[in-house]
Coordinates of C-alpha atoms in Angstrom, one line a residue:
M678 CA 96.4 57.0 57.6
K679 CA 98.4 57.2 60.8
N680 CA 100.8 54.4 61.7
E681 CA 100.9 52.5 64.9
I682 CA 103.8 54.6 66.5
T683 CA 101.9 57.8 65.7
K684 CA 98.7 56.4 67.3
D685 CA 100.6 55.3 70.4
V686 CA 102.3 58.7 70.7
L687 CA 99.1 60.6 70.2
A688 CA 97.3 58.5 72.8
Y689 CA 99.9 59.3 75.4
M690 CA 99.9 63.0 74.5
Q691 CA 96.2 63.2 74.5
L692 CA 96.3 61.9 78.2
H693 CA 99.0 64.4 79.3
L694 CA 98.3 67.7 77.5
D695 CA 95.5 70.2 77.8
T696 CA 92.6 69.0 75.7
K697 CA 92.1 72.2 73.8
L698 CA 95.9 72.5 73.0
Y699 CA 96.0 68.8 71.9
N700 CA 93.0 69.2 69.6
I701 CA 94.4 72.2 67.9
A702 CA 98.2 71.6 67.7
F703 CA 98.2 67.8 67.2
K704 CA 95.1 67.4 64.8
D705 CA 97.5 66.7 61.8
F706 CA 100.5 65.3 63.7
N707 CA 102.1 62.3 62.0
I708 CA 105.4 60.4 62.5
T709 CA 106.3 59.7 58.9
S710 CA 109.4 57.6 59.5
V711 CA 111.9 56.5 62.1
D712 CA 115.6 55.9 61.1
G713 CA 117.6 54.9 64.1
S714 CA 117.5 57.8 66.6
N715 CA 116.0 60.1 63.9
V716 CA 112.3 60.6 64.0
Y717 CA 110.5 62.4 61.2
I718 CA 107.4 64.3 62.1
K719 CA 104.9 66.2 59.9
V720 CA 102.6 68.8 61.1
N721 CA 100.4 71.3 59.4
G722 CA 101.0 74.9 60.6
I723 CA 103.7 77.0 62.2
F724 CA 101.7 76.9 65.6
S725 CA 102.1 73.2 65.8
K726 CA 105.7 73.3 64.9
T727 CA 106.4 76.0 67.4
Q728 CA 104.7 74.1 70.2
I729 CA 107.0 71.1 69.6
E730 CA 110.3 73.1 69.2
K731 CA 109.7 75.9 71.7
K732 CA 107.4 74.7 74.5
E733 CA 109.2 72.8 77.2
D734 CA 106.1 71.0 78.6
V735 CA 105.1 69.9 75.1
R736 CA 108.7 68.8 74.2
N737 CA 109.0 66.6 77.3
T738 CA 105.6 65.1 76.8
L739 CA 106.6 64.1 73.2
L740 CA 109.9 62.7 74.5
N741 CA 108.1 60.6 77.1
A742 CA 105.6 59.5 74.6
L743 CA 108.3 58.3 72.2
K744 CA 110.0 56.6 75.1
T745 CA 106.9 54.4 75.6
T746 CA 107.4 53.2 72.1
G747 CA 111.1 52.3 72.7
I748 CA 112.6 55.4 71.1
N749 CA 115.1 57.0 73.5
S750 CA 117.1 60.3 73.0
P751 CA 115.7 61.0 69.5
I752 CA 116.7 63.7 67.1
I753 CA 113.5 65.2 66.0
H754 CA 112.9 66.5 62.4
V755 CA 109.8 68.6 62.1
S756 CA 108.3 69.6 58.8
D757 CA 105.5 72.2 58.4
E758 CA 103.3 71.2 55.5
S759 CA 101.8 74.7 55.4
T760 CA 105.2 76.2 54.4
P761 CA 106.5 76.0 50.9
R762 CA 109.1 73.2 50.5
D763 CA 111.6 75.5 49.1
S764 CA 111.4 77.7 52.3
S765 CA 114.2 77.4 54.9
A766 CA 111.5 77.3 57.5
Y767 CA 110.0 74.1 56.0
Y768 CA 112.4 71.6 57.5
K769 CA 114.2 72.0 60.8
T770 CA 116.4 69.4 62.5
Q771 CA 117.2 69.7 66.2
E772 CA 118.0 67.3 69.0
I773 CA 115.1 67.8 71.5
R774 CA 115.8 66.8 75.1
P775 CA 114.1 67.7 78.2
V776 CA 115.3 71.1 79.5
V777 CA 116.2 70.2 83.1
K778 CA 119.2 70.3 85.3
S779 CA 120.2 66.7 86.0
S780 CA 121.0 67.5 89.6
S781 CA 117.5 69.0 90.3
I782 CA 115.9 65.7 89.2
H783 CA 118.4 63.2 90.5
P784 CA 120.5 64.5 93.5
T785 CA 123.0 62.0 94.8
K786 CA 123.6 60.4 98.1
D787 CA 127.1 60.7 99.7
N788 CA 128.0 57.5 98.0
G789 CA 127.2 59.0 94.6
S790 CA 124.1 56.8 93.9
P791 CA 121.0 58.6 92.7
L792 CA 118.1 59.3 95.0
E793 CA 114.5 58.9 93.8
S794 CA 113.1 61.8 92.0
N795 CA 112.7 64.6 94.5
G796 CA 109.4 65.9 93.0
L797 CA 110.7 69.3 92.0
N798 CA 109.9 70.9 88.7
P799 CA 113.0 72.6 87.3
K800 CA 111.1 75.3 85.7
F801 CA 110.2 76.9 89.0
T802 CA 113.2 79.2 89.8
F803 CA 113.8 82.5 91.5
D804 CA 114.8 83.9 88.2
N805 CA 111.4 83.6 86.6
F806 CA 109.5 84.6 89.7
I807 CA 108.1 88.1 89.4
V808 CA 108.6 90.1 92.6
G809 CA 106.4 92.9 93.7
S810 CA 105.1 94.5 96.9
S811 CA 102.5 91.7 97.2
N812 CA 105.1 88.9 97.6
D813 CA 108.5 90.5 98.4
L814 CA 108.6 89.4 102.0
A815 CA 107.9 85.8 101.0
F816 CA 110.4 86.0 98.2
N817 CA 113.2 87.4 100.3
A818 CA 112.6 84.9 103.1
S819 CA 112.7 82.1 100.5
K820 CA 116.0 83.4 99.1
A821 CA 117.4 83.5 102.6
V822 CA 116.3 80.0 103.3
A823 CA 117.9 78.8 100.0
E824 CA 121.3 80.3 100.9
N825 CA 121.2 78.9 104.5
P826 CA 118.8 76.0 104.8
G827 CA 118.1 74.8 108.4
K828 CA 119.8 77.9 109.8
I829 CA 117.2 80.7 109.3
Y830 CA 113.5 80.9 109.1
N831 CA 112.7 77.2 110.1
P832 CA 110.0 76.4 109.3
L833 CA 109.3 78.7 106.4
F834 CA 105.5 78.9 106.1
I835 CA 104.2 80.6 102.9
Y836 CA 100.5 81.2 102.7
G837 CA 98.0 82.9 100.4
N838 CA 94.9 82.2 98.1
P839 CA 95.3 79.7 95.3
G840 CA 97.1 80.8 92.1
L841 CA 99.3 83.4 93.5
G842 CA 102.7 81.6 93.2
K843 CA 103.1 79.7 96.4
T844 CA 104.0 76.4 94.6
H845 CA 106.5 78.2 92.3
L846 CA 108.2 79.9 95.2
I847 CA 108.6 76.9 97.5
Q848 CA 109.9 74.8 94.7
A849 CA 112.3 77.6 93.6
V850 CA 113.8 77.2 97.1
G851 CA 114.3 73.5 96.5
N852 CA 115.8 73.9 93.1
E853 CA 118.2 76.6 94.3
I854 CA 119.3 74.4 97.3
V855 CA 119.9 71.4 94.9
E856 CA 121.9 73.8 92.6
R857 CA 124.0 75.2 95.5
R858 CA 124.3 71.9 97.4
P859 CA 124.0 68.9 95.1
K860 CA 124.5 66.4 97.9
Q861 CA 121.6 67.7 100.0
R862 CA 118.5 65.5 100.0
V863 CA 115.6 67.6 99.0
L864 CA 112.0 66.3 98.8
Y865 CA 108.9 68.1 97.6
A866 CA 105.5 66.6 98.0
R867 CA 102.0 67.7 98.1
S868 CA 100.2 67.0 101.4
E869 CA 98.0 64.4 99.6
E870 CA 101.2 62.4 98.8
F871 CA 102.2 62.5 102.5
L872 CA 98.7 61.5 103.5
N873 CA 98.4 58.7 100.8
S874 CA 101.9 57.4 101.6
Y875 CA 101.0 57.2 105.3
T876 CA 97.7 55.4 104.4
D877 CA 99.6 52.9 102.1
S878 CA 102.2 52.3 104.7
I879 CA 99.5 51.2 107.2
R880 CA 97.8 49.0 104.6
S881 CA 101.0 47.3 103.6
K882 CA 102.6 47.2 107.0
K883 CA 105.7 49.2 105.6
T884 CA 105.9 52.1 108.0
N885 CA 109.6 52.1 108.0
A886 CA 109.6 53.0 104.3
F887 CA 107.3 55.9 105.0
I888 CA 109.4 57.2 107.8
E889 CA 112.6 56.8 105.6
K890 CA 111.0 58.8 102.8
F891 CA 109.9 61.8 104.8
R892 CA 112.5 61.9 107.6
N893 CA 115.7 60.9 105.7
V894 CA 116.0 64.3 104.0
D895 CA 117.8 67.6 104.5
V896 CA 114.9 69.7 103.2
L897 CA 111.3 68.7 103.3
I898 CA 108.8 70.8 101.2
I899 CA 105.2 70.1 101.7
D900 CA 102.6 71.9 99.5
D901 CA 99.0 72.6 100.5
I902 CA 99.2 71.5 104.2
Q903 CA 95.6 72.6 104.8
I904 CA 94.6 69.2 103.3
I905 CA 95.6 67.4 106.6
S906 CA 93.1 69.5 108.6
G907 CA 90.8 67.1 110.6
K908 CA 93.0 64.0 109.7
T909 CA 94.4 63.1 113.2
G910 CA 96.5 60.2 112.3
T911 CA 98.2 62.1 109.4
Q912 CA 98.8 65.1 111.7
E913 CA 100.3 62.9 114.3
Q914 CA 102.8 61.4 111.7
F915 CA 103.6 64.9 110.4
F916 CA 104.2 66.2 113.9
H917 CA 106.8 63.5 114.6
A918 CA 108.5 64.0 111.1
F919 CA 108.5 67.8 111.8
N920 CA 110.1 67.3 115.2
D921 CA 112.7 64.8 114.0
L922 CA 113.8 67.1 111.2
Y923 CA 113.7 70.3 113.2
Q924 CA 115.9 68.8 116.0
Q925 CA 118.5 67.9 113.3
D926 CA 118.5 71.4 112.0
K927 CA 116.9 70.1 108.8
Q928 CA 114.9 72.7 106.7
I929 CA 111.1 72.5 106.6
I930 CA 109.1 74.6 104.1
I931 CA 105.3 74.6 104.0
S932 CA 102.7 76.2 101.9
C933 CA 99.0 76.7 102.8
D934 CA 95.9 78.7 101.6
Q935 CA 95.7 80.5 105.0
H936 CA 97.6 81.5 108.1
P937 CA 98.2 78.7 110.7
S938 CA 96.1 80.4 113.3
T939 CA 93.0 80.1 111.1
L940 CA 93.4 76.5 110.0
P941 CA 90.5 74.4 111.2
D942 CA 90.8 71.2 112.9
L943 CA 94.5 71.4 113.4
T944 CA 96.3 70.3 116.6
D945 CA 97.6 73.1 118.8
R946 CA 101.1 71.6 118.9
L947 CA 101.2 71.7 115.1
R948 CA 99.8 75.2 115.0
S949 CA 102.4 76.4 117.3
R950 CA 105.2 74.8 115.4
F951 CA 104.1 76.2 112.1
T952 CA 104.4 79.7 113.5
Q953 CA 107.7 79.4 115.3
G954 CA 109.7 80.2 112.2
M955 CA 108.8 82.6 109.5
T956 CA 105.3 83.1 108.2
A957 CA 105.0 85.2 105.0
D958 CA 101.9 85.7 102.9
I959 CA 101.5 86.2 99.2
Q960 CA 98.7 88.6 98.1
M961 CA 97.2 89.3 94.8
P962 CA 99.8 91.2 92.7
E963 CA 99.3 94.9 92.2
F964 CA 98.6 96.2 88.6
E965 CA 102.2 96.8 87.7
T966 CA 103.3 93.3 88.8
R967 CA 100.4 91.7 86.8
C968 CA 101.6 93.6 83.8
A969 CA 105.1 92.1 84.2
I970 CA 103.7 88.7 84.7
A971 CA 101.5 89.1 81.4
S972 CA 104.5 90.4 79.5
I973 CA 106.8 87.4 80.5
K974 CA 104.0 85.0 79.8
A975 CA 103.5 86.5 76.5
E976 CA 107.3 86.4 75.7
Q977 CA 107.3 82.7 76.6
A978 CA 104.5 82.1 74.2
N979 CA 106.3 84.1 71.4
L980 CA 103.7 86.7 71.3
S981 CA 104.4 90.4 70.6
L982 CA 101.6 92.3 72.4
G983 CA 101.2 96.1 72.8
R984 CA 101.2 97.9 76.1
D985 CA 97.4 98.4 75.8
V986 CA 96.8 94.6 75.4
I987 CA 99.1 93.7 78.3
E988 CA 97.3 96.2 80.5
A989 CA 93.9 94.8 79.5
V990 CA 95.1 91.4 80.6
A991 CA 96.4 92.8 83.9
N992 CA 93.0 94.6 84.4
A993 CA 90.8 91.7 83.6
I994 CA 92.6 89.1 85.8
R995 CA 92.6 90.2 89.5
S996 CA 92.2 87.2 91.7
N997 CA 94.5 84.4 90.2
V998 CA 97.8 84.6 88.6
R999 CA 97.3 81.3 86.8
E1000 CA 94.4 82.9 84.9
I1001 CA 96.8 85.4 83.3
E1002 CA 98.7 82.5 81.7
G1003 CA 95.3 81.1 80.6
I1004 CA 94.4 84.3 78.9
I1005 CA 97.8 84.5 77.2
N1006 CA 97.4 80.9 76.0
K1007 CA 93.9 81.8 74.6
L1008 CA 95.4 84.8 72.8
S1009 CA 98.1 82.6 71.4
L1010 CA 95.6 80.2 70.0
H1011 CA 93.5 82.9 68.4
I1012 CA 96.4 84.8 67.0
N1013 CA 98.3 81.8 65.6
M1014 CA 95.4 79.6 64.6
M1015 CA 92.7 82.1 63.6
N1016 CA 94.9 85.1 62.5
A1017 CA 93.2 87.3 64.9
D1018 CA 94.7 90.7 65.7
P1019 CA 95.9 91.2 69.4
S1020 CA 93.6 93.8 70.7
V1021 CA 92.0 95.0 74.0
E1022 CA 88.7 93.9 72.5
L1023 CA 89.9 90.3 71.9
V1024 CA 91.2 90.2 75.5
N1025 CA 87.8 91.3 76.8
S1026 CA 85.9 88.8 74.8
L1027 CA 88.3 85.9 75.9
V1028 CA 87.8 87.0 79.6
T1029 CA 84.0 87.1 79.4
E1030 CA 83.5 83.9 77.3
G1031 CA 84.1 81.7 80.2
R1032 CA 82.5 84.0 82.7
P1033 CA 79.1 82.6 84.0
R1034 CA 76.3 85.2 83.3
P1035 CA 74.1 85.6 86.3
E1036 CA 70.5 84.3 85.6
R1037 CA 68.3 87.1 84.3
L1038 CA 70.8 89.9 84.6
T1039 CA 68.8 93.1 84.4
P1040 CA 69.5 96.8 84.4
K1041 CA 68.1 96.9 88.0
K1042 CA 70.7 94.4 89.2
I1043 CA 73.5 96.3 87.5
I1044 CA 72.3 99.6 89.1
E1045 CA 72.2 97.9 92.6
R1046 CA 75.8 96.6 92.2
V1047 CA 77.0 100.1 91.1
A1048 CA 75.1 101.8 94.0
R1049 CA 76.5 99.3 96.4
Y1050 CA 80.1 99.9 95.1
Y1051 CA 79.8 103.7 95.5
Q1052 CA 78.1 103.4 98.9
M1053 CA 74.8 104.9 97.9
D1054 CA 71.2 103.9 97.3
S1055 CA 69.9 102.9 93.9
K1056 CA 67.3 105.7 94.2
D1057 CA 70.2 108.3 94.1
I1058 CA 71.2 106.9 90.6
L1059 CA 67.6 107.1 89.4
G1060 CA 67.0 110.5 90.9
K1061 CA 67.6 114.0 89.6
S1062 CA 70.7 114.8 91.7
R1063 CA 73.7 116.0 89.6
S1064 CA 76.2 115.9 92.4
K1065 CA 79.7 114.6 91.2
D1066 CA 79.6 111.3 92.9
I1067 CA 76.0 110.4 92.0
A1068 CA 76.6 111.5 88.4
M1069 CA 79.6 109.3 88.2
A1070 CA 77.6 106.3 89.5
R1071 CA 74.8 107.0 87.0
H1072 CA 77.3 107.2 84.1
V1073 CA 78.9 103.9 85.1
S1074 CA 75.5 102.3 85.3
I1075 CA 74.7 103.4 81.8
F1076 CA 78.1 102.2 80.5
L1077 CA 77.7 98.8 82.1
I1078 CA 74.0 98.3 81.1
Y1079 CA 74.8 99.1 77.5
E1080 CA 78.0 97.0 77.4
E1081 CA 76.7 93.9 79.3
L1082 CA 73.1 93.8 78.0
Q1083 CA 73.5 95.5 74.6
L1084 CA 70.1 97.2 75.0
P1085 CA 68.9 100.1 72.7
W1086 CA 69.9 103.5 73.8
Q1087 CA 66.4 104.4 74.6
K1088 CA 66.0 101.5 77.0
V1089 CA 69.3 102.3 78.6
A1090 CA 68.2 105.9 79.2
Q1091 CA 64.8 104.6 80.7
A1092 CA 66.7 102.2 82.9
V1093 CA 68.4 105.1 84.8
G1094 CA 65.2 107.2 84.9
R1095 CA 65.9 109.4 81.8
Q1096 CA 63.9 109.8 78.7
D1097 CA 66.4 111.3 76.3
H1098 CA 68.6 108.5 74.7
T1099 CA 71.3 111.1 74.0
T1100 CA 71.8 111.4 77.7
A1101 CA 72.7 107.8 77.8
M1102 CA 75.0 108.0 74.9
H1103 CA 76.8 111.0 76.5
G1104 CA 77.3 109.0 79.9
H1105 CA 78.5 106.0 78.0
D1106 CA 81.0 108.0 75.9
K1107 CA 82.3 109.8 79.0
I1108 CA 83.1 106.6 80.9
A1109 CA 84.5 105.0 77.7
K1110 CA 86.9 107.9 77.4
M1111 CA 87.9 107.8 81.1
I1112 CA 88.6 104.1 80.9
N1113 CA 91.1 104.8 78.0
E1114 CA 92.8 107.7 80.0
S1115 CA 92.6 106.6 83.6
L1116 CA 94.0 103.5 85.3
S1117 CA 91.8 104.0 88.3
T1118 CA 88.7 104.2 86.3
R1119 CA 89.7 100.9 84.6
E1120 CA 90.2 99.3 87.9
Q1121 CA 86.8 100.5 89.2
I1122 CA 84.9 99.2 86.3
N1123 CA 86.6 95.8 86.6
E1124 CA 85.9 95.6 90.2
I1125 CA 82.3 96.4 89.7
K1126 CA 82.1 93.7 86.9
D1127 CA 83.7 91.2 89.3
K1128 CA 80.8 91.9 91.8
I1129 CA 78.3 91.6 89.0
Y1130 CA 79.5 88.3 88.0
A1131 CA 80.6 87.0 91.4

């Protein structure tokens, strides 16, 4: 039976951790005793133990949970009940504290008193941001701003689709400035916070506090500025904050999901100010950069993955970098909790398990998508032409019909206008071989799959 401290800690962690991670890693979590600052915890499995000892977000959540029960700065003792007691790995003692730079969380005013939390997450740094041709302009501009805030590229406007690293990059600027210039006042806020603070200030009649918060800084970082589109009062306040800071040579950094010129319902004077400094976009990383991201995420998860598995992850995720981390986390769960072997097949199954299957997906629909991709008519694929381009499209259709619908070979052959099932088998095997040997073929197949499941 779990004691009251364990129940309180688990209740806190359940609210603040990913549900799937909580259910797997903390199923058998139990605080067996507390002796002063020493907290003794029992878990069942090396995965659970690793999460507590190695994962920064889990560690910090546990520390905060313990703090709610009155336990501060604990020394955590974690025992793994699945390991023999005579093993050196059974019992480990370590002082677990949040891995943060104190100056990043509490910069000081000129008189040495701490400011309120500046909103920055210390894990977002330039060192762990993967640079490629898709984001090098934004990265280099951000580095320049961090070295000379308020002197170059003001404002710095970073834009791009969700999940490509905008938040990471703009917070890295803030963390670098705090590290280089501890006395500078840096504030990071999402635009919802700006909007909500403004609304609250009107309701409570404390507009001076709102102005003080967002204008009495040396660096203002606003994330997802598109949220203020169409909100006239909020735009008015942001305009005045922008002008006030800009005229004092204070640095302004903004992120958005699109270029300022295409933002709807934005005042012209704000639009012009957003473009008067440096605008830099972040695009979807190319294959090599996605491989590098997957490798680093795997290393952070203590996973040893082969090059083929890394490439499978990079090939499968093409639109959102966050999804790469999501697949790595799923791999970690399957490998550590279910003793699965890391393989291309496992990656593909994890990618497709959450993908919505179109209603009544049929061979005809697959052939239509393939024909559209190769800029031809479906009739060409179903016809008798043996031209190189049409034959390639026909073989790809065969491959996808078999892989996605798992039809018998005879039905696959009939779907592309053929009677001999060996023709279908030959076409499938040819594409399978090309996928193993050719990066461009893998890219093509994944692009077609994306269109099928769009």
